[in-house]
Short mmCIF file of C-alpha atoms and ligand atoms in Angstrom, two decimals:
data_model
loop_
_atom_site.label_atom_id
_atom_site.label_comp_id
_atom_site.label_asym_id
_atom_site.label_seq_id
_atom_site.Cartn_x
_atom_site.Cartn_y
_atom_site.Cartn_z
CA UNK A 7 15.40 -9.49 11.79
CA UNK A 8 12.98 -7.20 13.68
CA UNK A 9 14.65 -4.24 15.29
CA UNK A 10 12.66 -4.68 18.52
CA UNK A 11 11.76 -7.66 20.57
CA UNK A 12 8.19 -7.87 21.85
CA UNK A 13 9.53 -8.08 25.50
CA UNK A 14 11.45 -4.72 25.13
CA UNK A 15 8.45 -3.10 23.76
CA UNK A 16 6.23 -3.81 26.71
CA UNK A 17 8.70 -2.35 29.11
CA UNK A 18 8.83 0.86 27.09
CA UNK A 19 5.16 1.05 26.49
CA UNK A 20 4.17 3.67 28.98
CA UNK A 21 2.77 7.06 28.04
CA UNK A 22 4.99 9.93 28.94
CA UNK A 23 2.95 12.62 30.57
CA UNK A 24 1.58 14.85 27.85
CA UNK A 25 2.81 18.42 27.94
CA UNK A 26 1.06 21.00 25.98
CA UNK A 27 2.63 21.44 22.48
CA UNK A 28 3.52 25.08 21.70
CA UNK A 29 2.93 26.04 18.21
CA UNK A 30 4.84 28.93 16.66
CA UNK A 31 1.57 30.20 15.02
CA UNK A 32 -0.36 30.17 18.29
CA UNK A 33 -3.05 27.65 19.29
CA UNK A 34 -5.78 25.78 17.74
CA UNK A 35 -9.24 27.10 18.48
CA UNK A 36 -10.89 25.61 21.58
CA UNK A 37 -13.56 24.22 19.40
CA UNK A 38 -11.10 22.24 17.16
CA UNK A 39 -11.97 18.53 17.16
CA UNK A 40 -9.20 15.84 17.29
CA UNK A 41 -9.72 12.27 16.30
CA UNK A 42 -8.11 9.03 15.23
CA UNK A 43 -9.31 6.52 12.76
CA UNK A 44 -9.43 2.99 11.18
CA UNK A 45 -11.58 1.00 8.79
CA UNK A 46 -13.57 -2.24 9.07
CA UNK A 47 -11.68 -4.54 6.76
CA UNK A 48 -8.25 -3.22 7.90
CA UNK A 49 -8.84 -4.03 11.59
CA UNK A 50 -11.84 -6.27 12.27
CA UNK A 51 -10.98 -9.75 11.19
CA UNK A 52 -13.74 -12.20 11.92
CA UNK A 53 -14.16 -12.37 8.10
CA UNK A 54 -16.60 -15.15 8.10
CA UNK A 55 -17.98 -15.17 11.59
CA UNK A 56 -21.54 -14.99 12.94
CA UNK A 57 -23.18 -14.75 9.59
CA UNK A 58 -21.09 -12.03 8.01
CA UNK A 59 -21.23 -12.01 4.18
CA UNK A 60 -18.07 -12.20 2.01
CA UNK A 61 -16.68 -8.88 0.88
CA UNK A 62 -14.81 -8.11 -2.33
CA UNK A 63 -11.57 -7.74 -0.17
CA UNK A 64 -12.10 -11.29 1.34
CA UNK A 65 -12.45 -12.65 -2.18
CA UNK A 66 -9.64 -10.64 -3.65
CA UNK A 67 -7.03 -11.59 -0.85
CA UNK A 68 -8.16 -15.17 -0.98
CA UNK A 69 -8.09 -15.63 -4.70
CA UNK A 70 -5.29 -13.24 -5.75
CA UNK A 71 -2.68 -13.64 -2.97
CA UNK A 72 0.13 -12.63 -5.25
CA UNK A 73 -1.49 -9.14 -5.47
CA UNK A 74 -0.77 -8.61 -1.76
CA UNK A 75 2.89 -7.91 -1.10
CA UNK A 76 3.15 -10.32 1.78
CA UNK A 77 0.43 -12.69 0.71
CA UNK A 78 -1.69 -11.82 3.66
CA UNK A 79 -5.26 -10.96 4.12
CA UNK A 80 -7.65 -9.19 6.62
CA UNK A 81 -9.01 -12.59 7.84
CA UNK A 82 -7.92 -11.81 11.40
CA UNK A 83 -6.23 -8.31 11.09
CA UNK A 84 -6.30 -6.69 14.50
CA UNK A 85 -9.14 -8.85 15.62
CA UNK A 86 -11.14 -5.86 16.55
CA UNK A 87 -14.28 -7.98 16.01
CA UNK A 88 -13.47 -9.67 19.23
CA UNK A 89 -11.58 -6.89 20.94
CA UNK A 90 -13.80 -3.86 21.35
CA UNK A 91 -12.47 -3.60 24.92
CA UNK A 92 -8.80 -3.26 23.76
CA UNK A 93 -9.82 -0.71 21.11
CA UNK A 94 -11.74 1.35 23.49
CA UNK A 95 -8.92 1.24 26.03
CA UNK A 96 -6.33 2.64 23.62
CA UNK A 97 -8.75 5.27 22.30
CA UNK A 98 -9.52 6.28 25.72
CA UNK A 99 -5.85 6.53 26.79
CA UNK A 100 -5.27 8.66 23.63
CA UNK A 101 -8.16 10.86 24.54
CA UNK A 102 -6.18 12.36 27.37
CA UNK A 103 -6.76 15.97 27.03
CA UNK A 104 -7.45 16.03 23.33
CA UNK A 105 -8.85 13.20 21.18
CA UNK A 106 -12.60 13.44 21.28
CA UNK A 107 -13.83 11.26 18.37
CA UNK A 108 -13.13 7.96 16.73
CA UNK A 109 -13.69 7.59 12.97
CA UNK A 110 -14.33 3.87 11.90
CA UNK A 111 -16.28 2.25 9.14
CA UNK A 112 -19.16 -0.18 8.96
CA UNK A 113 -18.76 -3.42 7.05
CA UNK A 114 -21.73 -3.59 4.78
CA UNK A 115 -21.56 -7.34 4.39
CA UNK A 116 -21.35 -7.77 8.19
CA UNK A 117 -24.67 -5.97 8.47
CA UNK A 118 -26.41 -7.09 5.20
CA UNK A 119 -24.54 -10.31 4.06
CA UNK A 120 -25.63 -10.13 0.39
CA UNK A 121 -25.77 -6.40 0.28
CA UNK A 122 -29.52 -6.33 -0.51
CA UNK A 123 -31.72 -5.62 2.41
CA UNK A 124 -34.57 -7.75 1.29
CA UNK A 125 -32.30 -10.80 1.71
CA UNK A 126 -32.14 -10.05 5.41
CA UNK A 127 -29.80 -8.44 7.98
CA UNK A 128 -27.24 -10.14 10.12
CA UNK A 129 -28.18 -9.35 13.75
CA UNK A 130 -24.80 -10.27 15.36
CA UNK A 131 -23.12 -7.91 12.90
CA UNK A 132 -25.61 -5.15 13.75
CA UNK A 133 -24.99 -5.76 17.47
CA UNK A 134 -21.22 -5.47 17.07
CA UNK A 135 -21.55 -1.93 15.93
CA UNK A 136 -24.19 -1.15 18.52
CA UNK A 137 -21.77 -2.27 21.19
CA UNK A 138 -18.87 -0.31 19.70
CA UNK A 139 -20.97 2.83 19.53
CA UNK A 140 -22.32 2.44 23.07
CA UNK A 141 -18.86 1.79 24.51
CA UNK A 142 -17.40 4.80 22.77
CA UNK A 143 -20.13 7.04 24.09
CA UNK A 144 -19.87 5.60 27.56
CA UNK A 145 -16.22 6.66 27.46
CA UNK A 146 -16.96 10.14 26.14
CA UNK A 147 -15.67 9.39 22.57
CA UNK A 148 -17.96 10.59 19.75
CA UNK A 149 -18.33 8.00 16.92
CA UNK A 150 -17.68 9.42 13.37
CA UNK A 151 -18.91 6.66 10.97
CA UNK A 152 -17.89 5.92 7.48
CA UNK A 153 -20.53 3.85 5.58
CA UNK A 154 -18.33 2.55 2.80
CA UNK A 155 -14.59 1.98 3.17
CA UNK A 156 -14.06 -0.27 0.14
CA UNK A 157 -15.59 -3.60 1.32
CA UNK A 158 -18.44 -4.14 -1.03
CA UNK A 159 -20.53 -7.37 -0.44
CA UNK A 160 -19.07 -9.87 -2.98
CA UNK A 161 -22.67 -10.86 -3.91
CA UNK A 162 -23.27 -7.35 -5.37
CA UNK A 163 -20.10 -7.72 -7.39
CA UNK A 164 -21.01 -11.20 -8.67
CA UNK A 165 -24.64 -10.33 -9.56
CA UNK A 166 -24.41 -6.82 -10.82
CA UNK A 167 -20.76 -6.07 -11.36
CA UNK A 168 -20.69 -3.88 -8.21
CA UNK A 169 -20.21 -0.17 -8.86
CA UNK A 170 -20.04 -0.70 -12.60
CA UNK A 171 -23.73 -1.30 -12.65
CA UNK A 172 -25.51 1.51 -14.39
CA UNK A 173 -29.06 0.18 -14.05
CA UNK A 174 -29.73 1.71 -10.61
CA UNK A 175 -29.66 -1.49 -8.63
CA UNK A 176 -26.38 -0.70 -6.86
CA UNK A 177 -27.53 2.78 -6.12
CA UNK A 178 -30.68 1.41 -4.51
CA UNK A 179 -28.83 -1.28 -2.56
CA UNK A 180 -26.60 1.37 -1.07
CA UNK A 181 -29.46 3.71 -0.35
CA UNK A 182 -31.32 0.95 1.54
CA UNK A 183 -28.12 0.00 3.48
CA UNK A 184 -27.53 3.58 4.50
CA UNK A 185 -31.19 3.98 5.45
CA UNK A 186 -30.93 0.99 7.68
CA UNK A 187 -27.81 2.46 9.26
CA UNK A 188 -29.32 5.85 9.96
CA UNK A 189 -32.41 4.24 11.44
CA UNK A 190 -30.39 1.82 13.56
CA UNK A 191 -27.47 3.93 14.75
CA UNK A 192 -28.49 7.53 14.05
CA UNK A 193 -29.90 8.11 17.60
CA UNK A 194 -26.21 7.98 18.70
CA UNK A 195 -24.14 8.69 15.59
CA UNK A 196 -24.14 12.38 14.63
CA UNK A 197 -21.44 12.39 12.06
CA UNK A 198 -21.69 10.34 8.91
CA UNK A 199 -19.35 9.83 5.91
CA UNK A 200 -20.95 8.16 2.93
CA UNK A 201 -17.77 7.16 0.98
CA UNK A 202 -14.10 6.99 1.87
CA UNK A 203 -11.96 8.04 -1.13
CA UNK A 204 -14.20 7.07 -4.04
CA UNK A 205 -11.20 7.86 -6.31
CA UNK A 206 -9.39 4.78 -5.03
CA UNK A 207 -12.49 2.49 -5.45
CA UNK A 208 -12.88 3.76 -8.98
CA UNK A 209 -9.29 3.87 -10.23
CA UNK A 210 -7.58 1.06 -8.27
CA UNK A 211 -10.62 -1.20 -8.06
CA UNK A 212 -12.37 -0.77 -11.47
CA UNK A 213 -9.57 0.93 -13.48
CA UNK A 214 -6.21 -0.54 -13.10
CA UNK A 215 -7.27 -3.59 -10.92
CA UNK A 216 -4.62 -3.15 -8.18
CA UNK A 217 -7.42 -3.32 -5.44
CA UNK A 218 -10.56 -5.28 -4.99
CA UNK A 219 -12.50 -6.28 -7.02
CA UNK A 220 -9.57 -6.36 -9.42
CA UNK A 221 -11.65 -5.28 -12.48
CA UNK A 222 -9.39 -4.03 -15.30
CA UNK A 223 -11.03 -1.26 -17.35
CA UNK A 224 -8.79 1.81 -17.24
CA UNK A 225 -10.58 3.82 -19.82
CA UNK A 226 -14.21 3.21 -19.05
CA UNK A 227 -15.02 1.06 -16.00
CA UNK A 228 -13.12 3.60 -14.02
CA UNK A 229 -15.56 6.37 -14.98
CA UNK A 230 -18.67 4.15 -14.62
CA UNK A 231 -17.78 3.14 -11.09
CA UNK A 232 -17.33 6.71 -10.02
CA UNK A 233 -20.63 7.66 -11.68
CA UNK A 234 -22.70 5.23 -9.64
CA UNK A 235 -20.79 6.15 -6.45
CA UNK A 236 -21.64 9.77 -6.84
CA UNK A 237 -25.35 8.96 -7.43
CA UNK A 238 -25.31 6.57 -4.45
CA UNK A 239 -23.74 9.30 -2.28
CA UNK A 240 -26.39 11.75 -3.32
CA UNK A 241 -29.18 9.27 -2.55
CA UNK A 242 -27.76 8.58 0.91
CA UNK A 243 -27.45 12.34 1.55
CA UNK A 244 -31.09 12.98 0.64
CA UNK A 245 -32.33 10.05 2.71
CA UNK A 246 -30.57 11.54 5.73
CA UNK A 247 -31.55 15.01 4.96
CA UNK A 248 -35.22 14.28 4.31
CA UNK A 249 -35.94 11.55 6.88
CA UNK A 250 -33.43 11.77 9.72
CA UNK A 251 -31.73 15.09 9.95
CA UNK A 252 -34.51 16.89 11.89
CA UNK A 253 -34.87 14.29 14.58
CA UNK A 254 -31.26 13.09 14.77
CA UNK A 255 -29.66 16.40 14.27
CA UNK A 256 -26.34 15.10 12.76
CA UNK A 257 -24.29 15.94 9.68
CA UNK A 258 -23.41 13.91 6.68
CA UNK A 259 -20.76 14.36 3.87
CA UNK A 260 -18.04 12.62 1.88
CA UNK A 261 -14.31 12.08 2.22
CA UNK A 262 -12.10 12.70 -0.84
CA UNK A 263 -8.43 11.99 -1.03
CA UNK A 264 -6.13 14.42 -2.73
CA UNK A 265 -2.43 14.79 -3.13
CA UNK A 266 -1.28 18.40 -3.48
CA UNK A 267 0.06 18.75 -7.01
CA UNK A 268 2.86 21.32 -7.44
CA UNK A 269 3.67 22.45 -10.99
CA UNK A 270 7.26 21.26 -11.68
CA UNK A 271 8.12 24.76 -12.86
CA UNK A 272 5.90 27.18 -10.99
CA UNK A 273 6.56 30.02 -13.62
CA UNK A 274 5.54 27.80 -16.62
CA UNK A 275 1.91 28.29 -17.52
CA UNK A 276 1.74 24.83 -19.14
CA UNK A 277 2.91 23.26 -15.86
CA UNK A 278 0.39 25.29 -13.86
CA UNK A 279 -2.46 24.26 -16.15
CA UNK A 280 -1.28 20.63 -15.97
CA UNK A 281 -1.47 20.63 -12.24
CA UNK A 282 -4.97 22.19 -12.35
CA UNK A 283 -6.10 19.47 -14.68
CA UNK A 284 -4.58 16.82 -12.40
CA UNK A 285 -6.60 18.33 -9.50
CA UNK A 286 -9.78 18.40 -11.64
CA UNK A 287 -9.31 14.74 -12.53
CA UNK A 288 -8.65 13.66 -8.99
CA UNK A 289 -10.58 15.78 -6.49
CA UNK A 290 -12.80 17.64 -9.04
CA UNK A 291 -14.17 14.40 -10.34
CA UNK A 292 -16.19 14.10 -7.20
CA UNK A 293 -16.08 17.57 -5.67
CA UNK A 294 -17.43 19.43 -8.62
CA UNK A 295 -20.70 17.46 -8.77
CA UNK A 296 -21.03 17.47 -5.01
CA UNK A 297 -19.90 20.90 -3.97
CA UNK A 298 -20.31 23.01 -7.06
CA UNK A 299 -22.16 22.54 -10.35
CA UNK A 300 -23.66 19.04 -9.96
CA UNK A 301 -21.65 17.94 -13.00
CA UNK A 302 -18.06 16.80 -13.85
CA UNK A 303 -15.41 19.45 -14.23
CA UNK A 304 -15.48 20.91 -17.83
CA UNK A 305 -11.87 19.96 -18.39
CA UNK A 306 -12.75 16.26 -17.76
CA UNK A 307 -15.77 16.33 -20.10
CA UNK A 308 -13.61 18.06 -22.68
CA UNK A 309 -10.50 15.85 -22.42
CA UNK A 310 -12.30 12.50 -22.22
CA UNK A 311 -14.48 13.54 -25.21
CA UNK A 312 -11.57 14.61 -27.33
CA UNK A 313 -9.61 11.46 -26.63
CA UNK A 314 -12.61 9.31 -27.38
CA UNK A 315 -12.94 11.09 -30.74
CA UNK A 316 -9.33 10.41 -31.46
CA UNK A 317 -9.92 6.62 -30.88
CA UNK A 318 -13.26 6.71 -32.83
CA UNK A 319 -15.19 5.90 -29.70
CA UNK A 320 -18.68 7.07 -30.10
CA UNK A 321 -20.25 6.18 -26.77
CA UNK A 322 -19.68 8.17 -23.54
CA UNK A 323 -16.79 6.83 -21.56
CA UNK A 324 -17.57 9.57 -19.09
CA UNK A 325 -21.23 8.96 -18.40
CA UNK A 326 -23.56 11.97 -18.40
CA UNK A 327 -25.76 13.09 -15.55
CA UNK A 328 -29.36 14.07 -16.44
CA UNK A 329 -30.31 17.61 -15.39
CA UNK A 330 -32.35 16.06 -12.60
CA UNK A 331 -29.32 14.05 -11.32
CA UNK A 332 -27.21 17.23 -11.41
CA UNK A 333 -29.75 18.99 -9.15
CA UNK A 334 -29.64 15.92 -6.86
CA UNK A 335 -25.81 15.86 -6.69
CA UNK A 336 -25.49 19.58 -5.84
CA UNK A 337 -24.78 20.58 -2.28
CA UNK A 338 -24.81 17.08 -0.87
CA UNK A 339 -22.04 17.38 1.73
CA UNK A 340 -22.32 19.32 5.04
CA UNK A 341 -18.48 19.32 5.18
CA UNK A 342 -15.46 18.54 2.94
CA UNK A 343 -13.85 15.38 4.38
CA UNK A 344 -10.17 15.42 3.33
CA UNK A 345 -7.74 12.56 3.43
CA UNK A 346 -4.25 13.88 2.58
CA UNK A 347 -0.87 12.25 2.81
CA UNK A 348 1.54 13.60 0.25
CA UNK A 349 2.33 15.77 -2.80
CA UNK A 350 3.45 15.34 -6.42
CA UNK A 351 5.37 17.45 -8.97
CA UNK A 352 3.36 17.70 -12.14
CA UNK A 353 4.34 18.26 -15.73
CA UNK A 354 2.15 18.28 -18.84
CA UNK A 355 2.28 15.03 -20.89
CA UNK A 356 0.44 13.80 -23.88
CA UNK A 357 0.49 10.14 -24.93
CA UNK A 358 -1.92 7.72 -26.68
CA UNK A 359 -1.77 4.15 -25.23
CA UNK A 360 -2.13 1.43 -27.93
CA UNK A 361 -4.75 -0.42 -25.97
CA UNK A 362 -7.04 2.68 -26.06
CA UNK A 363 -7.58 5.78 -23.92
CA UNK A 364 -7.04 5.51 -20.18
CA UNK A 365 -7.94 7.68 -17.13
CA UNK A 366 -4.30 8.43 -16.78
CA UNK A 367 -3.68 9.40 -20.38
CA UNK A 368 -7.00 11.46 -20.49
CA UNK A 369 -5.52 13.92 -18.07
CA UNK A 370 -2.55 15.00 -20.13
CA UNK A 371 -0.64 15.55 -16.84
CA UNK A 372 1.96 13.32 -15.20
CA UNK A 373 3.19 13.44 -11.65
CA UNK A 374 5.32 11.87 -9.09
CA UNK A 375 7.03 12.54 -5.80
CA UNK A 376 10.31 14.38 -5.80
CA UNK A 377 13.55 12.39 -4.89
CA UNK A 378 14.62 15.20 -2.57
CA UNK A 379 11.64 14.99 -0.40
CA UNK A 380 11.94 12.80 2.74
CA UNK A 381 10.42 9.37 2.06
CA UNK A 382 8.41 6.92 4.11
CA UNK A 383 7.87 3.10 4.02
CA UNK A 384 5.29 3.60 1.21
CA UNK A 385 6.71 4.19 -2.24
CA UNK A 386 4.06 6.78 -2.98
CA UNK A 387 4.33 8.77 0.32
CA UNK A 388 6.88 11.60 0.52
CA UNK A 389 6.75 14.06 3.44
CA UNK A 390 5.82 17.42 2.13
CA UNK A 391 4.20 19.33 5.00
CA UNK A 392 3.67 22.63 3.08
CA UNK A 393 1.43 20.65 0.56
CA UNK A 394 -1.33 20.31 2.96
CA UNK A 395 -1.60 24.05 3.49
CA UNK A 396 -1.64 24.76 -0.33
CA UNK A 397 -4.31 22.13 -0.76
CA UNK A 398 -6.42 23.50 2.04
CA UNK A 399 -6.24 27.00 0.47
CA UNK A 400 -7.16 25.52 -3.00
CA UNK A 401 -10.12 23.69 -1.52
CA UNK A 402 -11.34 26.88 0.15
CA UNK A 403 -11.08 28.93 -3.06
CA UNK A 404 -12.46 26.25 -5.41
CA UNK A 405 -15.40 24.92 -3.34
CA UNK A 406 -16.85 28.00 -1.66
CA UNK A 407 -15.03 27.95 1.67
CA UNK A 408 -16.60 24.75 3.03
CA UNK A 409 -16.15 23.46 6.50
CA UNK A 410 -13.27 21.02 6.24
CA UNK A 411 -12.55 18.01 8.42
CA UNK A 412 -9.23 16.33 7.76
CA UNK A 413 -10.41 12.76 8.08
CA UNK A 414 -7.10 11.16 7.46
CA UNK A 415 -3.41 12.18 7.57
CA UNK A 416 -0.46 10.06 8.55
CA UNK A 417 2.80 8.19 7.58
CA UNK A 418 4.02 4.64 7.33
CA UNK A 419 7.03 2.70 8.68
CA UNK A 420 8.30 -0.66 7.83
CA UNK A 421 7.05 -3.86 9.47
CA UNK A 422 10.31 -4.18 11.41
CA UNK A 423 10.03 -0.72 12.89
CA UNK A 424 9.12 -0.26 16.56
CA UNK A 425 7.93 2.13 19.16
CA UNK A 426 10.33 4.99 18.74
CA UNK A 427 8.59 6.35 15.67
CA UNK A 428 10.28 9.69 15.50
CA UNK A 429 9.54 9.94 11.83
CA UNK A 430 5.78 9.90 12.67
CA UNK A 431 6.13 12.44 15.50
CA UNK A 432 7.92 14.77 13.09
CA UNK A 433 5.52 14.23 10.28
CA UNK A 434 2.48 15.01 12.65
CA UNK A 435 4.29 18.05 14.11
CA UNK A 436 5.13 19.51 10.69
CA UNK A 437 1.73 18.72 8.96
CA UNK A 438 -0.32 19.88 11.95
CA UNK A 439 1.62 23.04 12.07
CA UNK A 440 0.82 23.71 8.41
CA UNK A 441 -2.85 22.98 9.16
CA UNK A 442 -2.66 25.59 11.89
CA UNK A 443 -1.10 28.15 9.50
CA UNK A 444 -4.01 27.48 6.98
CA UNK A 445 -6.43 28.30 9.80
CA UNK A 446 -4.67 31.30 11.27
CA UNK A 447 -2.95 32.85 8.26
CA UNK A 448 -5.20 31.85 5.35
CA UNK A 449 -8.57 31.69 7.22
CA UNK A 450 -9.40 28.15 5.98
CA UNK A 451 -12.38 26.66 7.82
CA UNK A 452 -10.79 23.51 9.21
CA UNK A 453 -12.67 22.22 12.08
CA UNK A 454 -11.08 18.87 12.87
CA UNK A 455 -8.06 16.63 12.36
CA UNK A 456 -7.94 12.85 12.30
CA UNK A 457 -4.72 10.85 12.65
CA UNK A 458 -4.36 7.70 10.43
CA UNK A 459 -4.31 5.38 12.14
CA UNK A 460 -5.31 4.27 15.63
CA UNK A 461 -3.07 1.19 15.26
CA UNK A 462 -1.10 -0.71 12.58
CA UNK A 463 -3.36 -2.72 10.37
CA UNK A 464 -3.88 -4.44 7.04
CA UNK A 465 -2.56 -1.89 4.54
CA UNK A 466 -4.45 -3.23 1.51
CA UNK A 467 -2.08 -4.40 -1.38
CA UNK A 468 0.85 -3.89 1.10
CA UNK A 469 -0.56 -6.34 3.72
CA UNK A 470 1.12 -5.87 7.00
CA UNK A 471 4.47 -4.73 5.54
CA UNK A 472 3.72 -1.08 6.28
CA UNK A 473 2.70 0.33 9.67
CA UNK A 474 0.74 3.52 9.93
CA UNK A 475 -0.38 3.19 13.61
CA UNK A 476 -0.05 5.36 16.66
CA UNK A 477 -0.12 1.98 18.40
CA UNK A 478 2.17 -0.91 17.42
CA UNK A 479 0.28 -4.23 16.91
CA UNK A 480 1.94 -7.69 17.42
CA UNK A 481 0.50 -9.61 14.42
CA UNK A 482 2.10 -12.95 15.53
CA UNK A 483 0.43 -12.78 18.88
CA UNK A 484 -3.16 -14.25 18.90
CA UNK A 485 -4.02 -11.45 21.42
CA UNK A 486 -2.92 -8.79 18.86
CA UNK A 487 -1.60 -6.74 21.75
CA UNK A 488 -1.61 -3.06 20.99
CA UNK A 489 1.20 -0.89 22.43
CA UNK A 490 1.44 2.91 22.27
CA UNK A 491 4.25 4.33 20.20
CA UNK A 492 6.02 7.62 20.80
CA UNK A 493 3.69 9.36 18.41
CA UNK A 494 0.64 8.27 20.57
CA UNK A 495 2.10 10.32 23.50
CA UNK A 496 2.78 13.19 21.17
CA UNK A 497 -0.67 13.17 19.57
CA UNK A 498 -2.36 12.89 22.97
CA UNK A 499 -0.67 16.11 24.07
CA UNK A 500 -1.77 18.28 21.20
CA UNK A 501 -4.85 20.20 21.84
CA UNK A 502 -4.00 21.37 25.34
CA UNK A 503 -7.19 23.28 25.81
CA UNK A 504 -8.76 20.36 27.75
CA UNK A 505 -12.05 21.08 25.86
CA UNK A 506 -14.00 17.94 25.00
CA UNK A 507 -15.02 18.73 21.45
CA UNK A 508 -17.38 16.81 19.40
CA UNK A 509 -17.11 16.94 15.59
C1 BGC B 16 -7.05 4.93 3.09
C2 BGC B 16 -6.69 3.98 4.18
C3 BGC B 16 -5.21 3.62 4.00
C4 BGC B 16 -4.32 4.86 4.02
C5 BGC B 16 -2.85 4.63 3.86
C6 BGC B 16 -6.07 6.00 2.75
O1 BGC B 16 -6.08 6.10 1.32
O2 BGC B 16 -8.35 5.48 3.40
O3 BGC B 16 -7.49 2.87 4.19
O4 BGC B 16 -4.73 2.63 4.89
O5 BGC B 16 -4.77 5.74 3.00
O6 BGC B 16 -2.55 4.13 2.64
#
């Protein structure tokens, strides 16, 4: 039984006037940028309209319904494909005195139905994003655009095994797609993100098969997928850098997701080393090639190699970059895009699965949330505000003090929860305060913060059972009405400086 009736919600849906939030540690710099975010498959719907191609998430949700907790799909989602006006309205209201940008992703198969540009583009799909970008700018909201948020064209999966392909075809297909996007939208888009959380694509999509395309290969495929994603990212960066940067004057980078990993016993060297290994396998897997050496972290090369040896595997499960590729990888992000939600406690652990080595066992580190930390509606998401500060300091120290944009941070509630989302207000308050401490006390170069999510949406394998939005969405109403929650008022009041900042 839902806790709120729709009628009750409408009557309580007004914004309370924002008052400037006072932080104990002072204020955010005037130049700090605030945004909110979504992704194409999670909000757009219109899955087969106007010539859009099928994506791996369309296929996955249609064929493997049992993998989605409520058996749902993103077929209609928030219907954003037909409701640009409603989206602009709520972003604009949120803008108030703070929110200056909106991060969203482009659906590759909506723009290029088969994924390969020579097969042709889909003009209505191209126009949809043209309209969205124009409307945002007309309302003083800067677009921050993610080029890939997990919805690969199914045709690329069918023909080439998607990101598993090591022949270079997938890298070229992505490079052509991004080139087209820079050419088409780059006059107005000044902030590009190549990939959202490649870790999730590799591990959940091609490792343990919990996400599309549901390919199970936990000891090899997982590494191959990551390998072609890193090469594709580097290509996209160089295309932008060499051809468009000078005239379009934007920036381009990548968004990585990382939990903070706290050693279970902070005085035990083995625990500390295990947590460092865990960071190397999660963040370092992508960040080391892109922000540091051009290659994978030593500990990954070492551990994967040793474990292959144990199993008498003579080929490289962790593919090797050539010297030329390492050079191409290095320094290919103008900023460090960080998605962060939670933390884990880590202990060293060593086990040898019968089926063969896996990405998980290769790490020799195991982790989980702590039962004493306040939970959320997502089994994996515990509220650990201090974790974000530790993580920001670690990124600063490990990757040469990069400019950091927090491109996602947020918390879930249950489907039955309503507008009084105090849990989310508190989560944002506490996490944002820790971000401020990292800026003021630890001199971390954080330039922007993005709240996930603009509105409740399709939460991947959890369907609609978890709500992450600042706005409540009525998924049984064909209009998909969006109503601000308490957290929307709170978030709107944050910056206080009145400065309109572009990322
Ligand atoms: C993803 C989002 C997702 C959110 C909450 C992030 O990993 O980028 O698409 O909805 O986490 O799970």
